[in-house]
Amino acid sequence: SNLSTGNLGSVIWDFGDGDSSTVFSPTHTYALGGDYNICLTIKDTCGERMLCKRFTATCIPATPVFSQTSNLLQAQFTDMTPGNVMVWAWDFGDGNTSSQQNPTHTYQAVGNYNVCLIATSDCGIDSVCSTISITCPALVASFGNTNNFLQANFTDMTSGQASSWLWSFGDGSTSTLQNPTHVYQSAGSYTVCLQASDGCNMDSTCTTVVVCAASSASYNYTANSLQVDFTDASQGLVVSWAWDFGDGNSSALQSPSHTYATGGVYNACLITTDDCSVRDTFCQSIGVVAIDLANEIALQIYPNPNPGLFWIQAEFGQVEELSLQVFDLTGRALFAQQMGAVSGAFREQVDLSSLAQGSYILQLDVAGQRLNRLISISK
């Protein structure tokens, strides 16, 4: 401070470290502690005068200060030490160190760590230590899935901050996607597992997933007079069958036999349910013809079913006038042939290959008596 009195013209300060000032009462900061010779020169109308004094500058090392934030196992440190710090030496408490001013450090495990900062300034060295806690939030692996036959869509439902996923689909295939889609090669039950990690915690969960192939109901049948044998021909993993024979009767067998009370055309339906509870229905009209057993031995049709070309064979004791007609199951006549007078062993090939696949009624007229047979054309 300049305490001079009188009519001062100008002042010049020499701080003894090479710096100077012309301010009346200046403030000066020394770079280093030590003894300095400070001189004040005053110029006025009476001349120039100088006053010098010895000054000791004392340098006190600044106390280090730092803050810390963490995200899972990663910690961010921020130096807040005042003064002219030139060197930083961090000890993270787990055997690792850093010389950065504001370092980031990733710990290998949760726990409490004693973190120390040694700060070196132009005034010396000082240090500070503080215990920090590294914690991880809870992580619970979970997932859901929706299936479209053999395709399964998986959705990660893990609680927490998962950053990596490892899926095992139970058929030898894996994925690291968060929400994968997987196509199985065959229907069945698979144990699917998800392992989720956030870089800090790890958790896993497994569940059984059932996938189904597309199923479709179908059946074949053979008729012998009023008895019809039904054979299930459905595709897929069917677990239940529901038959409606079209006459008010039903069955839950896979391949049942049913005897109708009378001949006629019946709409027989099969309803299947597969292992994924998907239902399908298949219906077709079947013709049932009551056959005179007395004549069954005398008349043979083979092969039956056939591709449209077959033989009829009979044994007649005397000369008979023979004619043949073929009807569809609605009674519409589709084919007629006059065979004239026959006796004894009779064998004739019939060509119905122009007709569509299905069931038909073949009728033989023998001297006014009619014999009906059900034939099946399969192509």
Tab-separated table of C-alpha atoms in Angstrom:
chain	number	residue	atom	x	y	z
A	1	SER	CA	0.000	0.000	0.000
A	2	ASN	CA	1.282	3.459	-0.901
A	3	LEU	CA	1.142	5.641	2.243
A	4	SER	CA	2.990	8.621	0.705
A	5	THR	CA	1.588	12.153	1.224
A	6	GLY	CA	1.931	15.384	-0.633
A	7	ASN	CA	1.557	16.419	-4.251
A	8	LEU	CA	2.607	13.193	-5.925
A	9	GLY	CA	3.242	13.297	-9.648
A	10	SER	CA	3.703	9.590	-10.567
A	11	VAL	CA	4.614	6.306	-8.901
A	12	ILE	CA	6.564	3.274	-10.094
A	13	TRP	CA	6.551	-0.035	-8.223
A	14	ASP	CA	9.346	-2.604	-8.623
A	15	PHE	CA	8.215	-5.908	-7.072
A	16	GLY	CA	11.668	-7.464	-7.076
A	17	ASP	CA	10.708	-10.364	-9.378
A	18	GLY	CA	11.002	-8.483	-12.661
A	19	ASP	CA	7.424	-7.155	-12.617
A	20	SER	CA	6.425	-3.523	-12.052
A	21	SER	CA	3.314	-1.351	-11.829
A	22	THR	CA	2.302	2.333	-12.017
A	23	VAL	CA	-0.901	1.778	-10.053
A	24	PHE	CA	-1.013	3.861	-6.858
A	25	SER	CA	-1.799	0.846	-4.584
A	26	PRO	CA	-1.347	-2.344	-6.675
A	27	THR	CA	-1.895	-6.041	-5.923
A	28	HIS	CA	0.767	-8.498	-7.077
A	29	THR	CA	0.963	-12.293	-6.991
A	30	TYR	CA	4.367	-13.955	-6.864
A	31	ALA	CA	4.980	-17.135	-8.753
A	32	LEU	CA	7.245	-18.541	-6.050
A	33	GLY	CA	7.675	-18.051	-2.357
A	34	GLY	CA	10.828	-16.279	-1.105
A	35	ASP	CA	12.378	-12.907	-0.130
A	36	TYR	CA	11.834	-9.970	-2.498
A	37	ASN	CA	13.152	-6.344	-2.425
A	38	ILE	CA	10.163	-4.120	-3.220
A	39	CYS	CA	10.909	-0.519	-4.256
A	40	LEU	CA	8.527	2.452	-4.720
A	41	THR	CA	9.752	5.425	-6.809
A	42	ILE	CA	7.836	8.728	-6.525
A	43	LYS	CA	8.229	11.608	-8.997
A	44	ASP	CA	6.853	15.111	-8.302
A	45	THR	CA	7.781	18.766	-8.876
A	46	CYS	CA	10.467	18.498	-6.277
A	47	GLY	CA	12.264	15.578	-7.871
A	48	GLU	CA	12.431	11.799	-7.572
A	49	ARG	CA	12.564	9.722	-4.421
A	50	MET	CA	12.798	5.925	-3.828
A	51	LEU	CA	11.821	3.760	-0.873
A	52	CYS	CA	12.686	0.028	-0.696
A	53	LYS	CA	11.552	-2.653	1.748
A	54	ARG	CA	12.278	-6.358	2.170
A	55	PHE	CA	9.210	-8.678	1.716
A	56	THR	CA	8.892	-12.425	2.281
A	57	ALA	CA	6.246	-14.214	0.137
A	58	THR	CA	4.961	-17.405	1.758
A	59	CYS	CA	3.477	-20.166	-0.475
A	60	ILE	CA	0.996	-22.605	1.136
A	61	PRO	CA	0.117	-25.793	-0.836
A	62	ALA	CA	-3.569	-25.944	-1.732
A	63	THR	CA	-5.579	-28.765	-0.138
A	64	PRO	CA	-6.777	-31.164	-2.873
A	65	VAL	CA	-10.534	-31.438	-3.427
A	66	PHE	CA	-12.376	-33.818	-5.785
A	67	SER	CA	-15.865	-35.083	-6.569
A	68	GLN	CA	-17.018	-38.421	-7.949
A	69	THR	CA	-20.038	-39.811	-9.828
A	70	SER	CA	-20.561	-43.446	-10.808
A	71	ASN	CA	-22.613	-45.467	-13.281
A	72	LEU	CA	-22.542	-49.159	-12.434
A	73	LEU	CA	-18.831	-50.068	-12.163
A	74	GLN	CA	-17.564	-46.915	-13.879
A	75	ALA	CA	-16.564	-43.900	-11.769
A	76	GLN	CA	-15.873	-40.363	-13.034
A	77	PHE	CA	-13.526	-38.240	-10.881
A	78	THR	CA	-13.372	-34.423	-11.110
A	79	ASP	CA	-10.472	-32.408	-9.633
A	80	MET	CA	-11.674	-29.288	-7.776
A	81	THR	CA	-8.355	-28.301	-6.152
A	82	PRO	CA	-7.820	-24.491	-6.004
A	83	GLY	CA	-4.557	-22.894	-7.082
A	84	ASN	CA	-2.006	-23.665	-9.742
A	85	VAL	CA	-1.887	-27.475	-9.649
A	86	MET	CA	0.703	-28.897	-12.016
A	87	VAL	CA	0.699	-32.637	-11.259
A	88	TRP	CA	-2.113	-35.032	-10.212
A	89	ALA	CA	-1.580	-38.501	-8.801
A	90	TRP	CA	-4.714	-40.617	-8.281
A	91	ASP	CA	-4.909	-43.904	-6.374
A	92	PHE	CA	-8.287	-45.581	-6.991
A	93	GLY	CA	-7.989	-47.970	-4.050
A	94	ASP	CA	-7.944	-51.152	-6.158
A	95	GLY	CA	-4.289	-51.070	-7.188
A	96	ASN	CA	-4.863	-48.818	-10.218
A	97	THR	CA	-3.625	-45.228	-10.621
A	98	SER	CA	-3.875	-42.271	-13.010
A	99	SER	CA	-2.055	-38.994	-13.671
A	100	GLN	CA	-4.963	-37.332	-15.497
A	101	GLN	CA	-6.660	-34.311	-13.965
A	102	ASN	CA	-10.194	-35.726	-14.343
A	103	PRO	CA	-9.893	-39.488	-14.887
A	104	THR	CA	-12.526	-42.158	-15.497
A	105	HIS	CA	-11.984	-45.564	-13.907
A	106	THR	CA	-13.866	-48.857	-14.222
A	107	TYR	CA	-13.829	-51.126	-11.192
A	108	GLN	CA	-13.990	-54.888	-11.510
A	109	ALA	CA	-16.407	-55.447	-8.639
A	110	VAL	CA	-18.783	-53.621	-6.345
A	111	GLY	CA	-17.517	-52.494	-2.942
A	112	ASN	CA	-16.021	-49.602	-0.960
A	113	TYR	CA	-12.737	-48.101	-2.170
A	114	ASN	CA	-10.388	-45.572	-0.515
A	115	VAL	CA	-9.549	-43.096	-3.298
A	116	CYS	CA	-6.654	-40.661	-2.811
A	117	LEU	CA	-5.559	-37.581	-4.792
A	118	ILE	CA	-2.058	-36.125	-4.437
A	119	ALA	CA	-1.840	-32.616	-5.945
A	120	THR	CA	1.475	-30.906	-6.675
A	121	SER	CA	1.481	-27.121	-7.125
A	122	ASP	CA	4.152	-24.434	-7.182
A	123	CYS	CA	3.716	-24.227	-3.430
A	124	GLY	CA	4.294	-27.901	-2.730
A	125	ILE	CA	2.432	-31.205	-2.371
A	126	ASP	CA	-0.724	-32.106	-0.468
A	127	SER	CA	-3.139	-35.041	-0.525
A	128	VAL	CA	-6.665	-36.041	0.394
A	129	CYS	CA	-8.416	-39.443	0.622
A	130	SER	CA	-12.095	-40.332	0.550
A	131	THR	CA	-14.025	-43.626	0.639
A	132	ILE	CA	-16.407	-44.149	-2.280
A	133	SER	CA	-19.020	-46.873	-2.707
A	134	ILE	CA	-19.448	-48.694	-6.043
A	135	THR	CA	-22.853	-50.374	-6.264
A	136	CYS	CA	-24.961	-52.023	-8.964
A	137	PRO	CA	-28.758	-51.856	-9.241
A	138	ALA	CA	-30.680	-55.116	-9.194
A	139	LEU	CA	-30.859	-57.048	-12.496
A	140	VAL	CA	-33.529	-59.736	-13.044
A	141	ALA	CA	-33.585	-61.552	-16.398
A	142	SER	CA	-37.014	-62.118	-17.934
A	143	PHE	CA	-38.549	-62.541	-21.396
A	144	GLY	CA	-41.780	-63.242	-23.249
A	145	ASN	CA	-42.497	-64.915	-26.570
A	146	THR	CA	-45.148	-65.196	-29.262
A	147	ASN	CA	-45.215	-68.031	-31.794
A	148	ASN	CA	-46.391	-68.271	-35.382
A	149	PHE	CA	-46.112	-72.006	-35.937
A	150	LEU	CA	-42.346	-72.734	-36.189
A	151	GLN	CA	-41.340	-69.066	-35.872
A	152	ALA	CA	-40.851	-67.765	-32.335
A	153	ASN	CA	-40.502	-64.052	-31.525
A	154	PHE	CA	-38.719	-63.331	-28.237
A	155	THR	CA	-38.999	-60.061	-26.273
A	156	ASP	CA	-36.509	-59.099	-23.557
A	157	MET	CA	-38.334	-58.041	-20.379
A	158	THR	CA	-35.316	-57.841	-18.070
A	159	SER	CA	-35.583	-55.341	-15.218
A	160	GLY	CA	-32.499	-53.162	-14.739
A	161	GLN	CA	-29.989	-51.742	-17.219
A	162	ALA	CA	-29.017	-54.786	-19.265
A	163	SER	CA	-26.492	-54.048	-21.994
A	164	SER	CA	-25.785	-57.536	-23.343
A	165	TRP	CA	-27.915	-60.605	-23.965
A	166	LEU	CA	-27.173	-64.242	-24.738
A	167	TRP	CA	-30.070	-66.422	-25.898
A	168	SER	CA	-30.050	-70.219	-26.122
A	169	PHE	CA	-33.052	-71.495	-28.097
A	170	GLY	CA	-32.850	-75.121	-26.955
A	171	ASP	CA	-32.004	-76.521	-30.395
A	172	GLY	CA	-28.302	-75.635	-30.443
A	173	SER	CA	-28.855	-72.131	-31.836
A	174	THR	CA	-27.987	-68.890	-30.010
A	175	SER	CA	-28.332	-65.120	-30.454
A	176	THR	CA	-26.923	-61.935	-28.882
A	177	LEU	CA	-29.753	-59.678	-30.089
A	178	GLN	CA	-31.973	-58.075	-27.481
A	179	ASN	CA	-35.233	-59.176	-29.138
A	180	PRO	CA	-34.471	-62.024	-31.564
A	181	THR	CA	-36.691	-64.046	-33.897
A	182	HIS	CA	-35.897	-67.736	-34.317
A	183	VAL	CA	-37.307	-70.316	-36.748
A	184	TYR	CA	-37.255	-73.909	-35.504
A	185	GLN	CA	-36.794	-76.791	-37.902
A	186	SER	CA	-39.444	-78.980	-36.309
A	187	ALA	CA	-42.314	-78.729	-33.876
A	188	GLY	CA	-41.797	-79.625	-30.235
A	189	SER	CA	-40.968	-78.343	-26.759
A	190	TYR	CA	-37.712	-76.420	-26.309
A	191	THR	CA	-35.997	-75.059	-23.183
A	192	VAL	CA	-35.129	-71.437	-24.016
A	193	CYS	CA	-32.677	-69.555	-21.766
A	194	LEU	CA	-31.751	-65.858	-21.560
A	195	GLN	CA	-28.583	-64.617	-19.851
A	196	ALA	CA	-28.610	-60.830	-19.340
A	197	SER	CA	-25.756	-58.611	-18.115
A	198	ASP	CA	-25.306	-54.904	-17.389
A	199	GLY	CA	-21.518	-55.124	-17.080
A	200	CYS	CA	-21.912	-55.236	-13.321
A	201	ASN	CA	-24.470	-57.938	-12.598
A	202	MET	CA	-25.517	-61.051	-14.525
A	203	ASP	CA	-28.747	-63.041	-14.295
A	204	SER	CA	-30.342	-65.843	-16.300
A	205	THR	CA	-33.741	-67.469	-16.694
A	206	CYS	CA	-35.088	-70.469	-18.630
A	207	THR	CA	-38.576	-71.523	-19.697
A	208	THR	CA	-40.162	-74.169	-21.919
A	209	VAL	CA	-41.453	-72.925	-25.277
A	210	VAL	CA	-43.781	-75.065	-27.408
A	211	VAL	CA	-43.724	-74.489	-31.175
A	212	CYS	CA	-46.085	-76.119	-33.648
A	213	ALA	CA	-46.007	-76.970	-37.315
A	214	ALA	CA	-49.015	-75.930	-39.363
A	215	SER	CA	-51.642	-78.653	-39.033
A	216	SER	CA	-54.523	-79.506	-41.365
A	217	ALA	CA	-57.403	-81.939	-40.953
A	218	SER	CA	-58.033	-84.625	-43.586
A	219	TYR	CA	-59.272	-88.195	-43.814
A	220	ASN	CA	-59.813	-91.098	-46.177
A	221	TYR	CA	-62.588	-93.663	-46.000
A	222	THR	CA	-63.720	-96.999	-47.380
A	223	ALA	CA	-67.339	-98.149	-47.398
A	224	ASN	CA	-68.583	-101.693	-47.144
A	225	SER	CA	-72.362	-101.613	-47.403
A	226	LEU	CA	-73.545	-99.470	-44.470
A	227	GLN	CA	-70.221	-99.674	-42.615
A	228	VAL	CA	-67.686	-96.942	-43.318
A	229	ASP	CA	-64.089	-97.117	-42.057
A	230	PHE	CA	-62.581	-93.656	-41.563
A	231	THR	CA	-58.794	-93.200	-41.605
A	232	ASP	CA	-57.248	-90.012	-40.219
A	233	ALA	CA	-54.888	-88.409	-42.771
A	234	SER	CA	-54.322	-85.102	-40.970
A	235	GLN	CA	-50.970	-83.297	-41.130
A	236	GLY	CA	-49.160	-81.910	-38.054
A	237	LEU	CA	-49.034	-82.838	-34.381
A	238	VAL	CA	-52.721	-83.532	-33.833
A	239	VAL	CA	-53.648	-84.382	-30.233
A	240	SER	CA	-57.434	-84.771	-30.464
A	241	TRP	CA	-60.037	-85.729	-33.071
A	242	ALA	CA	-63.761	-84.956	-33.156
A	243	TRP	CA	-65.824	-86.792	-35.789
A	244	ASP	CA	-69.333	-85.858	-36.907
A	245	PHE	CA	-70.662	-88.636	-39.157
A	246	GLY	CA	-73.501	-86.513	-40.512
A	247	ASP	CA	-76.264	-88.685	-39.057
A	248	GLY	CA	-76.207	-87.323	-35.500
A	249	ASN	CA	-73.487	-89.682	-34.308
A	250	SER	CA	-69.913	-88.770	-33.377
A	251	SER	CA	-66.601	-90.194	-32.188
A	252	ALA	CA	-63.351	-89.042	-30.554
A	253	LEU	CA	-61.235	-91.899	-31.926
A	254	GLN	CA	-58.441	-91.135	-34.351
A	255	SER	CA	-59.645	-93.544	-37.053
A	256	PRO	CA	-63.130	-94.829	-36.211
A	257	SER	CA	-65.561	-97.151	-37.986
A	258	HIS	CA	-69.222	-96.240	-38.196
A	259	THR	CA	-72.283	-98.157	-39.382
A	260	TYR	CA	-75.079	-96.041	-40.829
A	261	ALA	CA	-78.703	-97.069	-40.308
A	262	THR	CA	-79.686	-96.493	-43.927
A	263	GLY	CA	-78.043	-95.759	-47.206
A	264	GLY	CA	-77.707	-92.187	-48.406
A	265	VAL	CA	-75.336	-89.245	-48.760
A	266	TYR	CA	-73.817	-87.961	-45.503
A	267	ASN	CA	-71.627	-84.914	-44.800
A	268	ALA	CA	-68.948	-86.394	-42.540
A	269	CYS	CA	-66.659	-83.889	-40.790
A	270	LEU	CA	-63.394	-84.225	-38.865
A	271	ILE	CA	-62.291	-81.484	-36.448
A	272	THR	CA	-58.665	-81.748	-35.280
A	273	THR	CA	-56.837	-79.921	-32.495
A	274	ASP	CA	-53.026	-79.758	-32.521
A	275	ASP	CA	-50.559	-79.408	-29.651
A	276	CYS	CA	-50.839	-75.614	-29.867
A	277	SER	CA	-54.656	-75.767	-29.509
A	278	VAL	CA	-55.157	-74.759	-33.162
A	279	ARG	CA	-58.282	-76.338	-34.668
A	280	ASP	CA	-58.977	-77.281	-38.277
A	281	THR	CA	-62.051	-78.804	-39.957
A	282	PHE	CA	-62.344	-81.073	-42.991
A	283	CYS	CA	-65.702	-82.246	-44.412
A	284	GLN	CA	-66.705	-84.296	-47.416
A	285	SER	CA	-69.847	-85.972	-48.703
A	286	ILE	CA	-69.812	-89.750	-48.646
A	287	GLY	CA	-72.290	-92.084	-50.289
A	288	VAL	CA	-73.478	-95.104	-48.356
A	289	VAL	CA	-75.223	-97.878	-50.297
A	290	ALA	CA	-77.043	-100.787	-48.650
A	291	ILE	CA	-75.830	-103.902	-50.486
A	292	ASP	CA	-77.893	-107.073	-50.922
A	293	LEU	CA	-75.562	-109.610	-49.300
A	294	ALA	CA	-77.147	-112.403	-51.290
A	295	ASN	CA	-75.783	-110.831	-54.435
A	296	GLU	CA	-72.486	-109.648	-52.973
A	297	ILE	CA	-70.718	-112.909	-53.715
A	298	ALA	CA	-72.002	-113.050	-57.281
A	299	LEU	CA	-70.784	-109.537	-58.214
A	300	GLN	CA	-67.180	-108.387	-57.839
A	301	ILE	CA	-65.647	-104.993	-58.674
A	302	TYR	CA	-61.863	-104.654	-58.655
A	303	PRO	CA	-59.755	-102.792	-58.007
A	304	ASN	CA	-61.812	-100.536	-55.756
A	305	PRO	CA	-60.730	-97.798	-55.146
A	306	ASN	CA	-59.325	-97.376	-58.652
A	307	PRO	CA	-58.019	-94.620	-60.958
A	308	GLY	CA	-61.146	-94.845	-63.152
A	309	LEU	CA	-60.399	-98.124	-64.926
A	310	PHE	CA	-61.727	-101.302	-63.277
A	311	TRP	CA	-63.292	-104.731	-63.887
A	312	ILE	CA	-66.719	-106.106	-63.020
A	313	GLN	CA	-67.156	-109.840	-62.716
A	314	ALA	CA	-70.284	-111.945	-62.089
A	315	GLU	CA	-71.663	-115.449	-62.447
A	316	PHE	CA	-75.078	-115.890	-64.092
A	317	GLY	CA	-76.980	-119.173	-64.164
A	318	GLN	CA	-79.004	-118.365	-67.259
A	319	VAL	CA	-79.191	-115.849	-70.074
A	320	GLU	CA	-79.818	-112.411	-68.639
A	321	GLU	CA	-80.140	-108.944	-70.146
A	322	LEU	CA	-77.477	-106.802	-68.497
A	323	SER	CA	-77.085	-102.995	-68.396
A	324	LEU	CA	-74.837	-100.698	-66.321
A	325	GLN	CA	-75.265	-97.139	-65.043
A	326	VAL	CA	-73.079	-94.862	-62.883
A	327	PHE	CA	-74.483	-92.067	-60.670
A	328	ASP	CA	-72.848	-89.397	-58.532
A	329	LEU	CA	-73.837	-89.122	-54.877
A	330	THR	CA	-76.613	-86.686	-55.685
A	331	GLY	CA	-78.283	-89.264	-57.996
A	332	ARG	CA	-77.262	-87.641	-61.277
A	333	ALA	CA	-76.617	-90.225	-64.046
A	334	LEU	CA	-73.117	-89.898	-65.514
A	335	PHE	CA	-72.539	-93.090	-67.494
A	336	ALA	CA	-74.642	-95.867	-69.137
A	337	GLN	CA	-73.736	-99.016	-71.046
A	338	GLN	CA	-75.855	-101.830	-72.520
A	339	MET	CA	-74.145	-105.224	-72.357
A	340	GLY	CA	-76.844	-107.409	-73.924
A	341	ALA	CA	-77.650	-111.019	-73.023
A	342	VAL	CA	-75.064	-112.784	-70.883
A	343	SER	CA	-74.889	-116.142	-69.104
A	344	GLY	CA	-72.344	-118.063	-67.056
A	345	ALA	CA	-69.085	-116.321	-66.153
A	346	PHE	CA	-69.090	-112.640	-67.084
A	347	ARG	CA	-66.112	-110.241	-66.962
A	348	GLU	CA	-66.055	-106.709	-68.378
A	349	GLN	CA	-63.661	-103.736	-68.061
A	350	VAL	CA	-65.271	-100.352	-67.430
A	351	ASP	CA	-63.514	-97.071	-68.220
A	352	LEU	CA	-64.608	-94.104	-66.086
A	353	SER	CA	-61.269	-92.271	-66.282
A	354	SER	CA	-63.062	-89.168	-67.580
A	355	LEU	CA	-64.801	-88.746	-64.223
A	356	ALA	CA	-63.294	-86.659	-61.431
A	357	GLN	CA	-61.872	-88.190	-58.288
A	358	GLY	CA	-64.575	-89.098	-55.798
A	359	SER	CA	-67.234	-91.641	-54.849
A	360	TYR	CA	-69.888	-92.940	-57.249
A	361	ILE	CA	-72.725	-95.479	-57.267
A	362	LEU	CA	-72.481	-98.272	-59.874
A	363	GLN	CA	-75.813	-99.904	-60.684
A	364	LEU	CA	-76.258	-103.177	-62.598
A	365	ASP	CA	-79.678	-103.988	-64.021
A	366	VAL	CA	-80.026	-107.769	-64.383
A	367	ALA	CA	-83.360	-108.743	-65.897
A	368	GLY	CA	-85.080	-105.944	-63.977
A	369	GLN	CA	-83.223	-106.497	-60.705
A	370	ARG	CA	-80.837	-103.743	-59.648
A	371	LEU	CA	-77.591	-104.279	-57.783
A	372	ASN	CA	-75.872	-101.179	-56.342
A	373	ARG	CA	-72.212	-100.883	-55.464
A	374	LEU	CA	-70.164	-97.918	-54.195
A	375	ILE	CA	-66.976	-97.288	-56.146
A	376	SER	CA	-64.191	-94.816	-55.415
A	377	ILE	CA	-62.076	-93.151	-58.075
A	378	SER	CA	-58.708	-92.002	-56.756
A	379	LYS	CA	-56.219	-90.237	-59.030
